[in-house]
Every structure is written in C-alpha cells, then in structure tokens.
Amino acid sequence: MSITLRRLLPPSLSILIPKQILMAAEAPEGPKQNRYDEWTREQLIERLNQIDIRSRKVWTAPPEPKDKKSFDFSRYARRKIALKFCYSGWEYSGLAFQFAPTPLPTVENVLFDVLSRTRLIDRDGGFEGCGWEKCGRTDRGVSAAGQVVSLWIRSALPPSEPLSLTESSGAPEPAALDSDEDELLSLAMAENASEPKRKAKLRQEHDYVAMLNRVLPDTIRILAWSPVSETFSARFSCKFRHYKYFFPSTHLDIPRMQAAAERLLGEHDFQNLCKVDAQKQITSFRRKILRATVTPLDASEGGAEGMHVLDLVGSAFLYHQVRHIMAILFLVGSGLEHPSIVSQLLNAADNLESPRGDEHYVTLDRKPEYQMADALPLMLWECGYDETQLDWQTSSHVADDGGPSPAWTKLYHQLMGICNQSQVYLALNRHFLNAAMKYFPKPTSLLPLENEMKYPEVTRGKHERDKYINVPLGGGTFKRSQKYVPVMERTRLDKVEDINERWRTARELKLLKVGEKSESQVAGVENSESA
C-alpha cells in the first residue's frame, strides 16, 4: 500500500505525510487494509490532507493559560466613607440584596458588583467584610434621590491617619501600603516645597464618584461621598428620613387631604398603617412623624399642572408605611372617608385624644383590609444626619480653570437629558389623550364627594355607566368599583401577636424537618459504611 501511495502522491505532498501514517502504510496488508486501493489520486490527496490537519491538532501543545494577577487588598489602606446616590426604583426589585433570584436586579446587588469590579472592595469579603450599612430600605418600584450607605473602601491616601478598620468593628485590619509606595511617598514628602502640586497629586484620594458612575448603569448615579468616623452608621446615625409621594390632584380634595395628614404628626402606633413583616418579629409599631404636608409642585420641581406631593418626614418608618398612609389620604381626598379616619387607625392600643375634642375613637387592635398605594410615585428624598459628621464631596479633581470637574458636568447634563426626555414623553402622552378625546368625551366623575355625602347616595337617578367610581391608588392606577365599603366596616386582619406567632411556628416546623432530614442522611451514610 505504501508503494501505491508514493506513486500517486507528488513529492511536495508526500513529505507532509505523518510518520504514523507511513508506518501504518508499510505494515503488512490484511484483509481490511485495502480500502484505499480503489481510491483515485484526488481522493487520496484529500484524505491525507484531512489526516495531516487532524494530526497537527492532536500533537500541537495547547497554549499556556494567561496567569491573571490577583489583586492584593492587604497592600492598600482603607477608609470609612458614606456614599450618597439616587436610583430609578422601577428598574429594580428593591434596594436590599437578595440571595434568591429576583425578576429584576436589586440596587445593592448592582452597586456591590461595581464596587468589586473597580477593586474598591473585596468581593470575597461580602457585605460584612466592608462593614456595609444602608440608611433606609426601599421596596420594589420605590426610587431614591438621597439614599446613603456607609462602608470601608480602598483608599489612595497613605496610612498616616486612621483609615483602617479597628478591632472593635469586627473586621480584619488591612495591611499598610507596600514598600515601593511607602518609599515613593517618603521621597515626595522630602522634596522641596516648591513642588506642592506634585505632592498634592500623590496625596489625592480616589475620585469615587467618577470611578463608580463610569461603570454603573444610568439608572443608578453616585452623587457624592464623605469621609466619616469609624463609629458612623448610615442606619443608626440617621436622624430622620424624608419621603415624597407625587400625585395629580384630579378628582381629589386637597384641603381635606392636608387636614388628614396633620393628624399624623407626633408619635403614634402605626400598626394599622403598615404591613406586618412577621420575619422581623416587630412588637412595637410606635414611630414619630415630624412633618406631613400636601403641597403643589412648582415648575422647578418638575411639577405639571395639578401635580402635588406629600412630604413625610419621620425618625423611622415601618414596612410599606408611607404607601398605606397615602392610600388612606386618597380615600379622604376622594370624599369617601372623613379626615378623622387617620386618627381612628392610629388608635391601635389605647384611647387616643381627639384633636378637636369632639371625636370618639374605638380601640382598633386589628387592621382593616384596604389596598395600599402604588410604589411608582414614592421616593426616598433625603436621609438626615448631623452635618458636623459629614463633608460631602463630589470629586477630588477640578478643571484647569478651577471650576467643576468634567465628571460633575457630565453627570448634570446626563440627568438634565433624562428630564428633557421625560417632558417629551409627557407631551406625547398628552397628545395621545387629546386625540382620543375627539372620539371618547371626558366622562363625568362622582369624586370627590362633597358635603359629607355618602356613596352610593350620589348615584341615585344616574345611568348605570355613571355609577362607577375610580378610587385612586397612585401612579396612574385606580380601583374601579360600583360599591364602596367604609374602612371601619371592612374585614379585620389577624392581630400582630397572632401573625408573629404563626410565622415562628412555621419556622420551627421547617427547622425541625430540616434537622430530621439531616439526621436520616447521616444515618444512611453510617449504614452504608458499616455495610
């Protein structure tokens, strides 16, 4: 067979035949080794080319993998800072990090990932490793303009001041700068004072705002950072939280809403104006409201015609508290409830004194059923701190003329562009409505009810289609109904004690089942080993 191959192949190609092929060709031919005898010259050449390529692939050593140099965080100093940022809530499944899959990413997941990718924190240490604390937790769909987190972060400054974690914080002590950086710093400090710019550059801190905004999505923007003391906590150092809820005044009695909001002022039991989170096992629902006002939005605040905002300031808030409050205010503004319903819901455990002295409230130890307001218009506007503990900074760099840094101006123009785009959408949607109104006239509305009239008294003598009411829920949503049941006449939910107890029982049962399953698995392993 080898003679046949050499006769058919040209000399230039025969030298490409692998040694293994030639050895096989020169071996004694058996009954099954003559399948090439009937091949044409072109077929043999094509086959040898295929074998040659395959042989080269087999014997060619794979390239050595590139050794990615790991980042050694112990070579750098760390400092504790506070980050202030804003985010569009409708793009995320809330603020808090979640271990389980979520329909949308959470804000903390995205922010932590970017801080890790920029090597400002160590991913392997997790949230505990960097001492992560957040001011206020926002739920899915809720936005924030002044959210704050505190954490330990990598610093470009030398360890001449206490920038590292202490033993009392429960986190490991990072090592100082490496020897090369120490030597460079020493030389810089020993230089003549005629080079202050060079010394300042060496001591310049990382531009945290620009670094993070370059990587973060447009729906999360870092606004400022501040150095803080080791004892500062974004959560526990906060003096107050300020929430805003935006809504149009269409079919609402704003003075009635303001009268109801004023009843929130002071310290009260808000268990009937929140959602009980059994997992937290909360037993005290007393919170203090410092400010509650309903005011129109002006043009500088992005207010369109008829737009209003509820400003709610308090020391702390419960789960879905603002959205529950807003739902009740909508009922009051619609004329379906009297402003005194707020005081009635606040009388959860004792006899609340009437603001006017002529109202009597029953003890309401179980929350009536009602739907809370939509999440879209809700925003965490500000987290209030003792400003002597903070020094908010936007950038460690300035322009050549001493003005704002390019990163700062870029952020401004970016957010301004989003505002302009939103105004375009508003104009487009308004024109869609105007176009539809040529064929679908504006229907009459029964709301707000006036002169303390009750529903369905106002529907007498009206056409069936005009008996419906659209109870506002915020964010352009509403509940359409032909029947309204006053809040105090609705079905009551379980007591807080019963809700908490039911959750504890379910959890203990679950842990018991997990323990029994683990014991059975251990027993099964022991039996198999003995067998």
GROMACS .gro file of C-alpha atoms in nm, residues 9-476:
model
  468
    9LEU     CA    1   0.133   1.149  -0.448
   10PRO     CA    2   0.357   1.428  -0.577
   11PRO     CA    3   0.693   1.468  -0.392
   12SER     CA    4   0.589   1.806  -0.249
   13LEU     CA    5   0.296   1.645  -0.068
   14SER     CA    6   0.449   1.314   0.031
   15ILE     CA    7   0.681   1.483   0.280
   16LEU     CA    8   0.374   1.608   0.469
   17ILE     CA    9   0.259   1.254   0.548
   18PRO     CA   10   0.288   1.197   0.924
   19LYS     CA   11   0.530   0.931   1.037
   20GLN     CA   12   0.245   0.729   1.190
   21ILE     CA   13   0.067   0.715   0.852
   22LEU     CA   14   0.379   0.592   0.672
   23MET     CA   15   0.440   0.328   0.936
   24ALA     CA   16   0.084   0.208   0.902
   25ALA     CA   17   0.113   0.208   0.523
   26GLU     CA   18   0.432  -0.002   0.529
   27ALA     CA   19   0.279  -0.258   0.761
   28PRO     CA   20   0.168  -0.592   0.614
   29GLU     CA   21  -0.165  -0.558   0.446
   30GLY     CA   22  -0.455  -0.751   0.594
   31PRO     CA   23  -0.796  -0.825   0.458
   32LYS     CA   24  -0.935  -0.491   0.587
   33GLN     CA   25  -0.639  -0.266   0.491
   34ASN     CA   26  -0.705  -0.244   0.118
   35ARG     CA   27  -0.989   0.007   0.121
   36TYR     CA   28  -0.766   0.274  -0.042
   37ASP     CA   29  -0.678   0.054  -0.344
   38GLU     CA   30  -0.976   0.174  -0.543
   39TRP     CA   31  -0.944   0.546  -0.450
   40THR     CA   32  -0.850   0.799  -0.714
   41ARG     CA   33  -0.544   1.020  -0.682
   42GLU     CA   34  -0.753   1.327  -0.585
   43GLN     CA   35  -0.943   1.129  -0.318
   44LEU     CA   36  -0.619   1.007  -0.160
   45ILE     CA   37  -0.471   1.357  -0.155
   46GLU     CA   38  -0.785   1.497   0.008
   47ARG     CA   39  -0.787   1.220   0.267
   48LEU     CA   40  -0.419   1.271   0.355
   49ASN     CA   41  -0.473   1.644   0.389
   50GLN     CA   42  -0.754   1.575   0.639
   51ILE     CA   43  -0.535   1.332   0.835
   52ASP     CA   44  -0.244   1.576   0.832
   53ILE     CA   45  -0.457   1.859   0.972
   54ARG     CA   46  -0.606   1.632   1.237
   55SER     CA   47  -0.261   1.501   1.330
   56ARG     CA   48  -0.124   1.852   1.372
   57LYS     CA   49  -0.416   1.939   1.600
   58VAL     CA   50  -0.352   1.634   1.814
   59TRP     CA   51   0.017   1.690   1.857
   60THR     CA   52   0.022   2.066   1.888
   61ALA     CA   53   0.055   2.160   2.255
   62PRO     CA   54  -0.225   2.391   2.382
   63PRO     CA   55  -0.119   2.746   2.469
   64GLU     CA   56  -0.039   2.816   2.829
   65PRO     CA   57  -0.329   2.993   3.009
   66LYS     CA   58  -0.264   3.355   3.094
   67ASP     CA   59  -0.190   3.397   3.461
   68LYS     CA   60  -0.425   3.671   3.585
   69LYS     CA   61  -0.258   3.854   3.867
   70SER     CA   62  -0.483   3.862   4.171
   71PHE     CA   63  -0.547   4.192   4.344
   72ASP     CA   64  -0.396   4.202   4.692
   73PHE     CA   65  -0.617   4.427   4.906
   74SER     CA   66  -0.381   4.390   5.202
   75ARG     CA   67  -0.130   4.617   5.023
   76TYR     CA   68  -0.362   4.917   5.042
   77ALA     CA   69  -0.510   5.130   5.315
   78ARG     CA   70  -0.884   5.154   5.367
   79ARG     CA   71  -1.105   5.428   5.500
   80LYS     CA   72  -1.467   5.452   5.603
   81ILE     CA   73  -1.689   5.666   5.385
   82ALA     CA   74  -2.054   5.739   5.318
   83LEU     CA   75  -2.190   5.722   4.964
   84LYS     CA   76  -2.495   5.923   4.859
   85PHE     CA   77  -2.671   5.805   4.543
   86CYS     CA   78  -3.001   5.807   4.353
   87TYR     CA   79  -3.174   5.535   4.155
   88SER     CA   80  -3.485   5.472   3.947
   89GLY     CA   81  -3.689   5.228   4.152
   90TRP     CA   82  -3.900   5.097   3.863
   91GLU     CA   83  -3.586   4.935   3.718
   92TYR     CA   84  -3.508   4.727   4.030
   93SER     CA   85  -3.653   4.470   4.269
   94GLY     CA   86  -3.594   4.699   4.563
   95LEU     CA   87  -3.278   4.817   4.733
   96ALA     CA   88  -3.181   4.523   4.955
   97PHE     CA   89  -2.953   4.245   4.834
   98GLN     CA   90  -3.132   3.914   4.774
   99PHE     CA   91  -2.985   3.564   4.771
  100ALA     CA   92  -3.279   3.416   4.578
  101PRO     CA   93  -3.339   3.504   4.210
  102THR     CA   94  -3.545   3.820   4.153
  103PRO     CA   95  -3.737   3.937   3.843
  104LEU     CA   96  -3.515   4.245   3.831
  105PRO     CA   97  -3.174   4.310   3.990
  106THR     CA   98  -3.162   4.482   4.327
  107VAL     CA   99  -2.980   4.811   4.373
  108GLU     CA  100  -2.740   4.667   4.631
  109ASN     CA  101  -2.653   4.376   4.401
  110VAL     CA  102  -2.557   4.615   4.122
  111LEU     CA  103  -2.372   4.863   4.344
  112PHE     CA  104  -2.177   4.594   4.529
  113ASP     CA  105  -2.081   4.432   4.198
  114VAL     CA  106  -1.948   4.761   4.058
  115LEU     CA  107  -1.754   4.837   4.377
  116SER     CA  108  -1.595   4.493   4.344
  117ARG     CA  109  -1.516   4.531   3.973
  118THR     CA  110  -1.343   4.863   4.037
  119ARG     CA  111  -1.139   4.692   4.315
  120LEU     CA  112  -1.263   4.935   4.577
  121ILE     CA  113  -1.388   4.650   4.799
  122ASP     CA  114  -1.303   4.282   4.820
  123ARG     CA  115  -1.580   4.070   4.670
  124ASP     CA  116  -1.476   3.765   4.873
  125GLY     CA  117  -1.539   3.953   5.198
  126GLY     CA  118  -1.901   4.018   5.108
  127PHE     CA  119  -2.112   4.287   5.274
  128GLU     CA  120  -1.978   4.206   5.619
  129GLY     CA  121  -1.617   4.236   5.508
  130CYS     CA  122  -1.662   4.602   5.414
  131GLY     CA  123  -1.895   4.691   5.702
  132TRP     CA  124  -2.184   4.769   5.466
  133GLU     CA  125  -2.481   4.957   5.619
  134LYS     CA  126  -2.774   5.125   5.442
  135CYS     CA  127  -2.992   5.406   5.570
  136GLY     CA  128  -3.342   5.316   5.456
  137ARG     CA  129  -3.466   5.008   5.277
  138THR     CA  130  -3.686   5.079   4.973
  139ASP     CA  131  -3.909   4.817   4.817
  140ARG     CA  132  -3.959   4.716   4.458
  141GLY     CA  133  -4.056   5.010   4.241
  142VAL     CA  134  -3.962   5.276   4.500
  143SER     CA  135  -3.699   5.531   4.397
  144ALA     CA  136  -3.447   5.732   4.597
  145ALA     CA  137  -3.279   6.067   4.540
  146GLY     CA  138  -3.070   6.070   4.858
  147GLN     CA  139  -3.004   5.711   4.965
  148VAL     CA  140  -2.692   5.662   5.180
  149VAL     CA  141  -2.471   5.363   5.257
  150SER     CA  142  -2.159   5.355   5.472
  151LEU     CA  143  -1.871   5.114   5.413
  152TRP     CA  144  -1.496   5.061   5.431
  153ILE     CA  145  -1.335   5.125   5.095
  154ARG     CA  146  -0.988   5.116   4.941
  155SER     CA  147  -0.805   5.447   4.975
  156ALA     CA  148  -0.527   5.611   4.775
  157LEU     CA  149  -0.407   5.808   5.077
  158PRO     CA  150  -0.115   5.695   5.292
  159PRO     CA  151  -0.188   5.530   5.628
  160SER     CA  152  -0.077   5.841   5.819
  161GLU     CA  153  -0.429   5.880   5.958
  162PRO     CA  154  -0.661   5.610   6.093
  163LEU     CA  155  -0.810   5.480   5.770
  164SER     CA  156  -0.828   5.109   5.856
  165LEU     CA  157  -1.084   4.910   6.045
  166THR     CA  158  -1.032   4.871   6.418
  167GLU     CA  159  -1.064   4.551   6.614
  168SER     CA  160  -1.381   4.680   6.776
  169SER     CA  161  -1.554   4.693   6.436
  170GLY     CA  162  -1.529   4.319   6.398
  171ALA     CA  163  -1.350   4.339   6.061
  172PRO     CA  164  -0.988   4.246   5.984
  173GLU     CA  165  -0.713   4.505   5.994
  174PRO     CA  166  -0.582   4.575   5.642
  175ALA     CA  167  -0.210   4.599   5.595
  176ALA     CA  168  -0.036   4.924   5.507
  177LEU     CA  169   0.087   5.025   5.162
  178ASP     CA  170   0.357   4.814   5.001
  179SER     CA  171   0.721   4.912   5.043
  180ASP     CA  172   0.751   5.071   4.696
  181GLU     CA  173   0.461   5.307   4.762
  182ASP     CA  174   0.595   5.391   5.109
  183GLU     CA  175   0.933   5.478   4.960
  184LEU     CA  176   0.773   5.691   4.689
  185LEU     CA  177   0.570   5.879   4.947
  186SER     CA  178   0.874   5.940   5.165
  187LEU     CA  179   1.066   6.085   4.873
  188ALA     CA  180   0.774   6.309   4.782
  189MET     CA  181   0.744   6.440   5.136
  190ALA     CA  182   1.117   6.514   5.146
  191GLU     CA  183   1.112   6.715   4.826
  192ASN     CA  184   1.143   7.090   4.815
  193ALA     CA  185   0.823   7.283   4.898
  194SER     CA  186   0.838   7.440   4.552
  195GLU     CA  187   0.653   7.137   4.414
  196PRO     CA  188   0.321   7.148   4.603
  197LYS     CA  189   0.122   7.029   4.301
  198ARG     CA  190   0.316   6.706   4.274
  199LYS     CA  191   0.282   6.639   4.647
  200ALA     CA  192  -0.092   6.711   4.632
  201LYS     CA  193  -0.130   6.473   4.340
  202LEU     CA  194   0.040   6.194   4.532
  203ARG     CA  195  -0.190   6.254   4.828
  204GLN     CA  196  -0.504   6.285   4.616
  205GLU     CA  197  -0.787   6.047   4.703
  206HIS     CA  198  -0.960   5.826   4.451
  207ASP     CA  199  -1.231   6.003   4.255
  208TYR     CA  200  -1.501   5.768   4.386
  209VAL     CA  201  -1.790   5.947   4.216
  210ALA     CA  202  -1.637   5.937   3.867
  211MET     CA  203  -1.497   5.585   3.908
  212LEU     CA  204  -1.832   5.435   4.000
  213ASN     CA  205  -2.051   5.635   3.761
  214ARG     CA  206  -1.837   5.523   3.468
  215VAL     CA  207  -1.934   5.161   3.536
  216LEU     CA  208  -2.280   5.188   3.694
  217PRO     CA  209  -2.593   5.188   3.474
  218ASP     CA  210  -2.759   5.522   3.411
  219THR     CA  211  -3.042   5.427   3.649
  220ILE     CA  212  -2.802   5.446   3.947
  221ARG     CA  213  -2.595   5.761   3.996
  222ILE     CA  214  -2.344   5.835   4.271
  223LEU     CA  215  -2.397   6.196   4.381
  224ALA     CA  216  -2.133   6.248   4.650
  225TRP     CA  217  -1.914   6.079   4.910
  226SER     CA  218  -1.796   6.184   5.253
  227PRO     CA  219  -1.525   6.065   5.490
  228VAL     CA  220  -1.683   5.951   5.817
  229SER     CA  221  -1.563   5.833   6.157
  230GLU     CA  222  -1.527   5.466   6.245
  231THR     CA  223  -1.841   5.485   6.460
  232PHE     CA  224  -2.060   5.634   6.186
  233SER     CA  225  -2.351   5.417   6.071
  234ALA     CA  226  -2.566   5.502   5.770
  235ARG     CA  227  -2.857   5.339   5.950
  236PHE     CA  228  -2.821   5.424   6.318
  237SER     CA  229  -2.662   5.770   6.276
  238CYS     CA  230  -2.958   5.888   6.068
  239LYS     CA  231  -3.173   6.146   6.244
  240PHE     CA  232  -3.468   6.141   6.005
  241ARG     CA  233  -3.591   6.007   5.671
  242HIS     CA  234  -3.779   6.227   5.425
  243TYR     CA  235  -4.014   6.059   5.175
  244LYS     CA  236  -4.202   6.221   4.889
  245TYR     CA  237  -4.510   6.083   4.716
  246PHE     CA  238  -4.616   6.252   4.390
  247PHE     CA  239  -4.972   6.252   4.258
  248PRO     CA  240  -5.210   6.458   4.040
  249SER     CA  241  -5.493   6.638   4.214
  250THR     CA  242  -5.754   6.520   3.962
  251HIS     CA  243  -6.084   6.444   4.142
  252LEU     CA  244  -5.922   6.500   4.484
  253ASP     CA  245  -6.000   6.746   4.763
  254ILE     CA  246  -5.650   6.866   4.858
  255PRO     CA  247  -5.752   7.065   5.173
  256ARG     CA  248  -5.918   6.751   5.314
  257MET     CA  249  -5.602   6.552   5.246
  258GLN     CA  250  -5.392   6.813   5.425
  259ALA     CA  251  -5.629   6.808   5.724
  260ALA     CA  252  -5.590   6.430   5.740
  261ALA     CA  253  -5.211   6.448   5.706
  262GLU     CA  254  -5.183   6.684   6.002
  263ARG     CA  255  -5.325   6.410   6.226
  264LEU     CA  256  -5.011   6.205   6.161
  265LEU     CA  257  -4.784   6.448   6.345
  266GLY     CA  258  -4.626   6.324   6.666
  267GLU     CA  259  -4.554   5.977   6.799
  268HIS     CA  260  -4.822   5.715   6.732
  269ASP     CA  261  -4.880   5.343   6.693
  270PHE     CA  262  -4.880   5.278   6.317
  271GLN     CA  263  -4.962   4.906   6.315
  272ASN     CA  264  -5.284   4.980   6.120
  273LEU     CA  265  -5.094   5.193   5.868
  274CYS     CA  266  -4.826   4.946   5.761
  275LYS     CA  267  -4.776   4.587   5.653
  276VAL     CA  268  -4.670   4.348   5.929
  277ASP     CA  269  -4.343   4.177   5.837
  278ALA     CA  270  -4.356   3.862   6.052
  279GLN     CA  271  -3.998   3.775   5.965
  280LYS     CA  272  -3.878   4.077   6.163
  281GLN     CA  273  -4.095   3.986   6.465
  282ILE     CA  274  -4.168   4.353   6.542
  283THR     CA  275  -4.373   4.410   6.856
  284SER     CA  276  -4.356   4.790   6.883
  285PHE     CA  277  -4.503   4.997   6.600
  286ARG     CA  278  -4.460   5.340   6.755
  287ARG     CA  279  -4.298   5.588   6.519
  288LYS     CA  280  -4.264   5.967   6.525
  289ILE     CA  281  -4.373   6.185   6.233
  290LEU     CA  282  -4.201   6.524   6.225
  291ARG     CA  283  -4.365   6.670   5.914
  292ALA     CA  284  -4.666   6.582   5.698
  293THR     CA  285  -4.770   6.831   5.428
  294VAL     CA  286  -4.958   6.813   5.097
  295THR     CA  287  -4.845   7.091   4.863
  296PRO     CA  288  -4.850   7.167   4.488
  297LEU     CA  289  -4.534   7.115   4.284
  298ASP     CA  290  -4.391   7.417   4.109
  299ALA     CA  291  -4.210   7.417   3.777
  300SER     CA  292  -3.864   7.399   3.937
  301GLU     CA  293  -3.964   7.069   4.097
  302GLY     CA  294  -4.087   6.925   3.770
  303GLY     CA  295  -4.449   6.989   3.855
  304ALA     CA  296  -4.702   6.971   3.576
  305GLU     CA  297  -5.050   7.117   3.601
  306GLY     CA  298  -5.225   6.988   3.912
  307MET     CA  299  -4.930   6.784   4.042
  308HIS     CA  300  -4.896   6.766   4.421
  309VAL     CA  301  -4.661   6.596   4.665
  310LEU     CA  302  -4.691   6.452   5.013
  311ASP     CA  303  -4.379   6.535   5.215
  312LEU     CA  304  -4.348   6.292   5.504
  313VAL     CA  305  -4.058   6.325   5.747
  314GLY     CA  306  -4.008   6.087   6.036
  315SER     CA  307  -3.742   5.940   6.260
  316ALA     CA  308  -3.804   5.595   6.114
  317PHE     CA  309  -4.064   5.412   5.907
  318LEU     CA  310  -4.226   5.070   5.907
  319TYR     CA  311  -4.272   4.827   5.618
  320HIS     CA  312  -4.492   4.992   5.348
  321GLN     CA  313  -4.592   5.264   5.598
  322VAL     CA  314  -4.586   5.555   5.352
  323ARG     CA  315  -4.787   5.367   5.090
  324HIS     CA  316  -5.053   5.275   5.347
  325ILE     CA  317  -5.075   5.635   5.465
  326MET     CA  318  -5.109   5.755   5.108
  327ALA     CA  319  -5.388   5.504   5.037
  328ILE     CA  320  -5.592   5.645   5.327
  329LEU     CA  321  -5.523   6.002   5.216
  330PHE     CA  322  -5.656   5.914   4.870
  331LEU     CA  323  -5.979   5.787   5.029
  332VAL     CA  324  -6.007   6.111   5.227
  333GLY     CA  325  -5.931   6.326   4.922
  334SER     CA  326  -6.196   6.136   4.724
  335GLY     CA  327  -6.453   6.223   4.990
  336LEU     CA  328  -6.508   5.855   5.069
  337GLU     CA  329  -6.365   5.890   5.422
  338HIS     CA  330  -6.353   6.170   5.677
  339PRO     CA  331  -6.009   6.302   5.782
  340SER     CA  332  -6.077   6.152   6.126
  341ILE     CA  333  -6.018   5.804   5.977
  342VAL     CA  334  -5.646   5.870   6.021
  343SER     CA  335  -5.687   5.926   6.396
  344GLN     CA  336  -5.910   5.620   6.420
  345LEU     CA  337  -5.647   5.398   6.257
  346LEU     CA  338  -5.379   5.541   6.489
  347ASN     CA  339  -5.582   5.434   6.794
  348ALA     CA  340  -5.441   5.082   6.790
  349ALA     CA  341  -5.396   5.013   7.160
  350ASP     CA  342  -5.532   5.293   7.377
  351ASN     CA  343  -5.786   5.577   7.378
  352LEU     CA  344  -5.640   5.846   7.155
  353GLU     CA  345  -5.727   6.201   7.247
  354SER     CA  346  -5.933   6.376   6.983
  355PRO     CA  347  -5.754   6.668   6.813
  356ARG     CA  348  -6.084   6.862   6.827
  357GLY     CA  349  -6.221   6.712   7.147
  358ASP     CA  350  -6.550   6.604   6.990
  359GLU     CA  351  -6.445   6.278   6.823
  360HIS     CA  352  -6.456   5.935   6.981
  361TYR     CA  353  -6.231   5.652   6.863
  362VAL     CA  354  -6.269   5.284   6.933
  363THR     CA  355  -5.963   5.074   7.007
  364LEU     CA  356  -5.856   4.920   6.676
  365ASP     CA  357  -5.621   4.632   6.759
  366ARG     CA  358  -5.667   4.466   6.418
  367LYS     CA  359  -5.604   4.632   6.085
  368PRO     CA  360  -5.898   4.662   5.840
  369GLU     CA  361  -5.843   4.536   5.487
  370TYR     CA  362  -5.753   4.802   5.231
  371GLN     CA  363  -5.518   4.824   4.933
  372MET     CA  364  -5.202   5.028   4.974
  373ALA     CA  365  -5.097   5.290   4.718
  374ASP     CA  366  -4.878   5.220   4.418
  375ALA     CA  367  -4.498   5.220   4.456
  376LEU     CA  368  -4.405   5.420   4.144
  377PRO     CA  369  -4.459   5.776   4.280
  378LEU     CA  370  -4.274   5.709   4.608
  379MET     CA  371  -3.922   5.844   4.659
  380LEU     CA  372  -3.678   5.848   4.949
  381TRP     CA  373  -3.579   6.212   4.912
  382GLU     CA  374  -3.333   6.265   5.195
  383CYS     CA  375  -3.158   6.087   5.481
  384GLY     CA  376  -3.085   6.339   5.755
  385TYR     CA  377  -2.764   6.335   5.961
  386ASP     CA  378  -2.568   6.555   6.193
  387GLU     CA  379  -2.388   6.755   5.925
  388THR     CA  380  -2.086   6.807   6.151
  389GLN     CA  381  -2.013   6.435   6.096
  390LEU     CA  382  -2.014   6.466   5.717
  391ASP     CA  383  -1.822   6.651   5.447
  392TRP     CA  384  -1.992   6.569   5.117
  393GLN     CA  385  -1.757   6.580   4.820
  394THR     CA  386  -1.834   6.539   4.452
  395SER     CA  387  -1.484   6.495   4.312
  396SER     CA  388  -1.120   6.511   4.409
  397HIS     CA  389  -1.040   6.667   4.071
  398VAL     CA  390  -1.112   7.014   3.935
  399ALA     CA  391  -1.097   7.161   3.588
  400ASP     CA  392  -0.797   7.359   3.469
  401ASP     CA  393  -0.984   7.685   3.528
  402GLY     CA  394  -1.069   7.584   3.885
  403GLY     CA  395  -1.434   7.515   3.805
  404PRO     CA  396  -1.634   7.193   3.835
  405SER     CA  397  -1.470   6.873   3.713
  406PRO     CA  398  -1.570   6.726   3.374
  407ALA     CA  399  -1.725   6.430   3.555
  408TRP     CA  400  -1.952   6.662   3.753
  409THR     CA  401  -2.071   6.850   3.443
  410LYS     CA  402  -2.125   6.519   3.260
  411LEU     CA  403  -2.350   6.395   3.541
  412TYR     CA  404  -2.551   6.718   3.538
  413HIS     CA  405  -2.607   6.710   3.164
  414GLN     CA  406  -2.694   6.342   3.178
  415LEU     CA  407  -2.967   6.393   3.441
  416MET     CA  408  -3.090   6.705   3.261
  417GLY     CA  409  -3.119   6.499   2.942
  418ILE     CA  410  -3.335   6.244   3.125
  419CYS     CA  411  -3.562   6.526   3.249
  420ASN     CA  412  -3.596   6.668   2.898
  421GLN     CA  413  -3.679   6.324   2.762
  422SER     CA  414  -3.946   6.280   3.029
  423GLN     CA  415  -4.102   6.613   2.926
  424VAL     CA  416  -4.116   6.489   2.567
  425TYR     CA  417  -4.293   6.172   2.680
  426LEU     CA  418  -4.538   6.385   2.878
  427ALA     CA  419  -4.616   6.595   2.570
  428LEU     CA  420  -4.661   6.285   2.356
  429ASN     CA  421  -4.894   6.116   2.605
  430ARG     CA  422  -5.094   6.436   2.645
  431HIS     CA  423  -5.143   6.449   2.268
  432PHE     CA  424  -5.248   6.083   2.264
  433LEU     CA  425  -5.515   6.172   2.520
  434ASN     CA  426  -5.625   6.477   2.322
  435ALA     CA  427  -5.654   6.266   2.006
  436ALA     CA  428  -5.866   6.008   2.188
  437MET     CA  429  -6.094   6.275   2.338
  438LYS     CA  430  -6.216   6.361   1.986
  439TYR     CA  431  -6.396   6.026   1.985
  440PHE     CA  432  -6.424   5.948   2.357
  441PRO     CA  433  -6.552   6.252   2.551
  442LYS     CA  434  -6.432   6.310   2.904
  443PRO     CA  435  -6.670   6.119   3.137
  444THR     CA  436  -6.821   6.278   3.444
  445SER     CA  437  -6.676   6.182   3.781
  446LEU     CA  438  -6.854   6.133   4.112
  447LEU     CA  439  -6.534   6.215   4.301
  448PRO     CA  440  -6.460   6.395   4.514
  449LEU     CA  441  -6.781   6.354   4.712
  450GLU     CA  442  -6.893   6.684   4.864
  451ASN     CA  443  -7.096   6.792   5.165
  452GLU     CA  444  -7.030   6.469   5.351
  453MET     CA  445  -7.245   6.276   5.102
  454LYS     CA  446  -7.209   5.901   5.117
  455TYR     CA  447  -7.170   5.656   4.835
  456PRO     CA  448  -7.400   5.522   4.685
  457GLU     CA  449  -7.634   5.812   4.769
  458VAL     CA  450  -7.477   6.019   4.491
  459THR     CA  451  -7.560   5.753   4.230
  460ARG     CA  452  -7.938   5.782   4.263
  461GLY     CA  453  -8.105   5.865   3.933
  462LYS     CA  454  -7.783   5.819   3.734
  463HIS     CA  455  -7.725   5.586   3.439
  464GLU     CA  456  -7.566   5.252   3.519
  465ARG     CA  457  -7.241   5.351   3.348
  466ASP     CA  458  -7.218   5.663   3.566
  467LYS     CA  459  -7.243   5.476   3.894
  468TYR     CA  460  -6.882   5.356   3.889
  469ILE     CA  461  -6.612   5.528   4.092
  470ASN     CA  462  -6.239   5.515   4.027
  471VAL     CA  463  -6.069   5.510   4.367
  472PRO     CA  464  -5.713   5.642   4.309
  473LEU     CA  465  -5.420   5.423   4.410
  474GLY     CA  466  -5.137   5.645   4.282
  475GLY     CA  467  -4.909   5.614   3.982
  476GLY     CA  468  -5.198   5.644   3.739
   0.00000   0.00000   0.00000
